XYZ file of C-alpha atoms in Angstrom:
357
model
C -5.135 -11.038 22.535
C -5.120 -8.282 19.865
C -7.261 -8.148 17.119
C -4.107 -9.559 15.190
C -4.779 -12.360 16.517
C -9.007 -13.743 16.102
C -8.699 -14.662 12.294
C -12.495 -14.968 11.123
C -14.451 -15.394 7.209
C -11.075 -16.296 4.500
C -8.224 -15.119 6.452
C -8.469 -18.712 8.421
C -7.626 -20.135 5.292
C -4.577 -17.639 5.648
C -3.860 -17.081 9.151
C -0.200 -19.561 9.529
C 0.914 -18.157 6.310
C 4.929 -16.541 6.184
C 3.068 -13.254 5.904
C 1.094 -13.072 8.472
C 3.024 -14.886 10.918
C 5.161 -11.509 10.359
C 3.365 -9.230 10.807
C 1.455 -10.634 13.895
C 4.843 -10.992 15.275
C 5.476 -15.370 14.793
C 8.626 -17.008 14.145
C 8.083 -18.054 10.481
C 9.556 -20.252 8.439
C 11.353 -17.934 6.028
C 11.026 -14.476 5.634
C 8.362 -13.936 3.349
C 8.015 -11.205 0.317
C 6.181 -9.216 -1.720
C 6.157 -6.551 -3.824
C 4.768 -3.213 -4.297
C 3.918 -3.380 -8.044
C 4.151 -6.145 -8.108
C 1.542 -6.534 -10.793
C 1.926 -4.023 -13.225
C 4.238 -2.165 -16.032
C 7.184 -4.611 -15.392
C 5.384 -8.384 -16.018
C 4.779 -8.318 -20.128
C 2.162 -10.388 -18.844
C 0.470 -7.491 -17.290
C 1.215 -5.166 -20.408
C -0.182 -7.385 -23.086
C -3.693 -7.934 -21.168
C -4.310 -4.331 -20.204
C -2.646 -2.935 -24.607
C -5.850 -1.099 -25.069
C -7.488 -0.537 -22.087
C -7.867 2.777 -19.984
C -6.113 2.217 -16.216
C -9.150 3.313 -14.726
C -10.921 0.681 -16.686
C -9.105 -2.297 -16.349
C -9.196 -1.173 -12.087
C -12.781 -2.226 -12.644
C -13.233 -5.706 -14.743
C -13.782 -8.327 -12.014
C -11.558 -10.797 -14.292
C -9.421 -8.011 -15.811
C -8.007 -7.350 -11.737
C -8.215 -11.584 -10.669
C -5.584 -11.889 -13.954
C -3.490 -8.907 -13.000
C -3.291 -9.535 -9.528
C -2.159 -12.922 -9.665
C 0.508 -12.537 -12.103
C 3.196 -12.208 -9.821
C 2.019 -14.929 -7.645
C 2.973 -17.357 -10.605
C 5.627 -16.491 -11.967
C 7.979 -14.694 -8.428
C 6.369 -16.844 -5.916
C 5.987 -14.263 -3.466
C 3.830 -14.815 -0.341
C 1.159 -12.018 -1.057
C -0.982 -11.049 -3.723
C -1.422 -7.105 -3.517
C -4.978 -6.260 -5.166
C -4.284 -4.429 -8.422
C -6.966 -1.143 -8.242
C -5.503 2.292 -7.517
C -6.257 5.176 -5.388
C -8.224 6.974 -6.828
C -10.664 3.959 -7.662
C -13.338 5.214 -4.423
C -13.417 7.997 -5.458
C -14.210 7.886 -8.545
C -16.558 5.817 -8.030
C -18.209 8.460 -5.843
C -18.147 10.331 -8.744
C -16.197 12.695 -8.716
C -14.350 14.003 -12.611
C -11.303 12.592 -12.046
C -8.635 9.979 -14.938
C -5.875 8.786 -14.460
C -3.186 10.146 -17.754
C -0.002 7.944 -19.073
C 2.514 9.889 -18.666
C 1.192 11.961 -15.647
C -0.796 10.536 -13.088
C -4.783 11.205 -11.419
C -5.852 14.492 -13.011
C -8.951 15.834 -10.932
C -11.146 18.409 -13.424
C -11.871 20.753 -10.143
C -10.016 20.983 -7.832
C -11.679 21.266 -3.900
C -10.899 24.487 -3.247
C -13.565 25.381 -0.777
C -15.387 24.757 1.879
C -18.743 24.017 -1.258
C -17.379 22.142 -2.627
C -17.133 19.309 0.049
C -20.054 18.710 -0.590
C -18.613 16.299 -4.022
C -17.276 14.203 -1.286
C -20.216 11.498 -0.562
C -19.904 8.667 1.345
C -18.559 5.375 -0.041
C -20.843 2.600 0.183
C -20.466 -1.136 -0.936
C -22.813 -1.452 -4.270
C -20.391 1.847 -5.587
C -17.536 -0.331 -5.708
C -19.627 -3.757 -6.063
C -16.323 -5.392 -8.916
C -13.870 -5.049 -5.877
C -16.674 -7.565 -4.228
C -17.210 -9.583 -6.950
C -13.204 -9.564 -8.359
C -11.819 -9.732 -4.376
C -14.066 -13.378 -4.790
C -12.219 -14.682 -7.459
C -9.115 -13.748 -6.094
C -9.391 -15.680 -2.699
C -10.451 -18.008 -4.274
C -7.092 -18.530 -6.662
C -4.897 -17.885 -3.692
C -6.364 -20.046 -1.201
C -4.167 -19.968 1.587
C -1.346 -17.229 -0.065
C -2.500 -14.313 1.301
C -4.482 -11.608 -0.124
C -3.857 -7.509 0.464
C -5.887 -5.013 -0.270
C -4.380 -1.475 0.039
C -6.494 2.438 -0.666
C -4.066 6.251 -0.098
C -4.258 7.504 2.974
C -6.411 10.710 3.160
C -3.771 13.241 2.644
C -2.361 12.103 0.273
C -5.755 11.598 -1.535
C -6.345 15.177 -0.307
C -3.067 16.720 -2.067
C -4.775 15.104 -5.643
C -7.524 17.225 -5.397
C -6.628 20.109 -3.566
C -3.542 20.285 -6.141
C -5.871 18.204 -9.366
C -3.225 16.001 -9.843
C 0.639 15.255 -8.930
C 2.415 18.363 -7.302
C 6.262 18.571 -7.073
C 5.564 21.831 -3.908
C 2.340 20.621 -2.721
C 1.922 24.601 -2.497
C -2.330 25.124 -2.469
C -2.669 21.799 -0.139
C 0.030 23.507 2.207
C -1.442 26.812 2.181
C -5.375 25.260 2.832
C -3.463 22.838 5.533
C -1.631 26.523 7.487
C -4.405 29.143 6.281
C -7.764 26.659 6.720
C -7.344 24.682 9.241
C -10.501 23.715 9.766
C -11.435 23.145 5.990
C -8.729 20.204 5.836
C -9.096 19.204 9.245
C -12.963 18.282 8.073
C -11.375 17.611 3.997
C -9.077 14.727 6.222
C -12.603 13.357 7.908
C -14.690 12.601 5.665
C -11.476 11.252 3.561
C -10.641 8.778 5.793
C -14.667 8.079 6.227
C -14.550 7.253 2.304
C -11.407 5.542 2.685
C -12.290 3.489 5.427
C -15.246 2.673 4.156
C -13.234 0.629 0.577
C -11.316 -0.944 2.425
C -14.438 -2.335 4.859
C -14.976 -3.474 1.321
C -12.297 -5.780 0.679
C -11.877 -7.145 4.314
C -15.275 -7.925 3.824
C -14.560 -9.667 1.086
C -11.620 -11.849 0.821
C -8.458 -9.573 1.756
C -6.510 -10.853 4.598
C -4.309 -7.834 5.542
C -4.311 -3.796 4.667
C -1.936 -1.124 3.644
C -2.425 2.849 3.786
C -0.700 4.408 1.294
C 0.506 7.774 2.409
C 3.160 8.728 -0.894
C 2.920 12.703 -0.312
C 2.941 12.686 2.856
C 7.062 12.984 3.224
C 6.492 16.500 2.617
C 5.753 17.471 6.092
C 7.379 18.308 8.261
C 6.444 16.105 12.083
C 4.779 18.364 13.924
C 2.450 19.487 10.338
C 2.170 15.452 10.570
C 1.462 14.943 14.458
C -1.722 17.789 14.339
C -3.057 17.288 11.302
C -3.090 14.261 9.277
C -2.548 11.968 12.248
C -5.791 11.863 13.138
C -7.180 10.852 9.844
C -4.765 7.870 9.711
C -5.243 6.637 12.859
C -9.343 7.401 12.229
C -8.731 4.466 8.998
C -7.167 2.474 11.572
C -9.516 3.051 14.263
C -12.646 2.152 11.212
C -10.606 -1.857 10.076
C -9.305 -2.905 13.636
C -12.110 -5.084 14.594
C -11.567 -6.976 11.450
C -8.543 -8.558 13.262
C -6.599 -8.205 10.020
C -3.257 -7.374 9.464
C -2.388 -3.483 9.456
C 0.600 -1.733 6.577
C 0.969 2.336 6.937
C 3.824 2.718 3.312
C 5.096 6.282 2.527
C 7.536 7.468 1.430
C 10.232 9.838 2.146
C 9.141 9.742 5.577
C 12.794 8.532 7.683
C 11.293 12.007 10.072
C 7.523 10.565 10.548
C 8.215 7.269 11.342
C 8.305 7.429 14.657
C 4.405 9.707 14.289
C 3.577 7.038 11.466
C 4.245 4.110 14.223
C 1.709 5.490 16.576
C -1.316 5.985 13.677
C -2.760 2.299 14.462
C -1.243 0.130 12.271
C 0.874 -2.899 13.157
C 3.705 -2.884 10.502
C 4.780 -0.109 9.727
C 6.256 0.157 5.914
C 9.695 1.658 5.427
C 11.521 3.390 2.246
C 15.528 2.399 1.063
C 16.022 5.920 2.899
C 16.449 4.627 6.805
C 17.717 1.684 7.685
C 15.727 -1.248 9.577
C 17.289 -0.869 13.289
C 17.159 2.777 12.448
C 14.237 2.983 11.019
C 12.853 0.595 14.654
C 14.132 2.159 17.019
C 12.533 5.739 15.435
C 9.622 3.603 15.065
C 10.146 2.065 19.412
C 8.271 -2.201 20.087
C 4.896 -3.404 19.509
C 4.966 -2.866 15.488
C 6.555 -5.243 12.352
C 9.316 -3.725 9.682
C 7.696 -4.126 5.984
C 11.439 -3.215 3.534
C 13.343 -1.945 1.824
C 15.552 -2.912 -0.779
C 16.019 0.220 -2.866
C 14.059 -0.666 -5.897
C 17.087 1.346 -8.785
C 19.685 -2.572 -6.759
C 16.962 -3.984 -9.144
C 19.466 -2.859 -12.545
C 22.180 -4.099 -11.562
C 24.478 -7.372 -11.191
C 22.381 -10.191 -9.215
C 25.385 -10.568 -7.456
C 24.823 -6.905 -6.187
C 21.660 -7.521 -5.661
C 21.701 -10.746 -3.703
C 24.987 -7.873 -1.665
C 22.431 -5.285 -0.756
C 18.722 -7.661 -0.020
C 21.781 -9.375 2.573
C 22.766 -5.749 3.706
C 18.585 -5.123 4.486
C 17.947 -8.226 6.030
C 20.950 -7.977 8.237
C 19.367 -4.895 9.780
C 16.356 -7.201 10.041
C 18.258 -9.454 11.882
C 16.837 -8.192 15.651
C 13.248 -6.614 14.823
C 10.272 -8.662 16.068
C 8.486 -8.814 12.681
C 10.029 -7.808 9.116
C 8.295 -8.259 5.864
C 10.096 -7.649 3.008
C 10.163 -5.590 0.208
C 10.820 -2.144 -1.725
C 11.754 0.599 -0.028
C 8.532 1.681 -2.742
C 7.274 0.586 -6.148
C 8.560 -1.842 -8.248
C 9.602 0.354 -10.905
C 8.172 -0.176 -14.622
C 11.910 -1.647 -17.008
C 12.318 -4.063 -14.323
C 13.139 -7.161 -15.159
C 11.197 -9.424 -14.301
C 14.162 -12.561 -13.734
C 14.859 -10.241 -10.855
C 12.562 -10.471 -8.385
C 11.465 -14.583 -9.763
C 15.919 -13.986 -8.628
C 15.505 -11.866 -5.536
C 12.819 -13.443 -4.018
C 14.531 -17.130 -4.100
C 17.346 -15.189 -3.121
C 15.336 -14.566 0.684
C 13.342 -17.347 0.756
C 17.063 -20.043 1.134
C 19.217 -17.020 2.571
C 16.245 -16.807 6.043
C 14.923 -21.083 5.750
C 18.524 -21.114 6.869
C 17.998 -19.195 10.019
C 14.098 -19.058 10.337
C 13.228 -18.155 13.259
């Protein structure tokens, strides 16, 4: 019996959901659908409740987090909710001086560039993020049999923000440390792996039915560098949460060349962006994993008939997979028409219910 065959606590309510069945590579009544960034700027109701509230503050208000997380479930009828937060929340929670600047992203006041700077990365405790526990408790009560996905940023992506001081096109400071001081780099990622694992544990213990590790920037690396300098830390995160028995999803952007080693990091489900067809992605990842993806988010701006055609192409490519969770190949773009997402969910449900395994 594998780890994800043992439900516990809140997970017993969601165990038979289409989403968790697909993650376990079991027959499903229909292909489950959820969207990265489904809760956010594409929804007018989100913009209304977030008005005047800074991003990080909104992540620390349990009632607001609950409302925002539930909004796409109500509107789109997706098969899973994803906890509304940001990847830098655990870093803020341990006292780092950072903020999320509109139009820019996370900005770190004092970048981490030396061994002495590592002292700022203390352990994360549940008390640091008590608002997460409270919000997830509220959410699982509302969601019932609909699974809630917890999430965190992967060690490499968190390290990139911390070393660069913010978003970076070329990751020059990050790579300079990785190549020039591999011992410091390994210690940095190891500490971030512990913080990330602790953050995911809080979410699972509060009731999350699955977790996703986002490695947004790891596509900037070559496979050999990923294996040597990143995979051990990501594997440490997945190993730390394995005993909980919830599905673990791993996703990165521009990671077509990394799908094989990313699959080795320990996730049960590997997310695929739109650049690699799912049947080819399955070949690269290898057997024993479900896949998630992978419609190009920009397709949603095309006419409805085109969206259906492109969605069907994804479903066709997924026909032989051991398990498939339909998603976009990256997050919902801010100016996406919400009705296009609702129609897409209905299309995937209808089409796959006719041919459910």
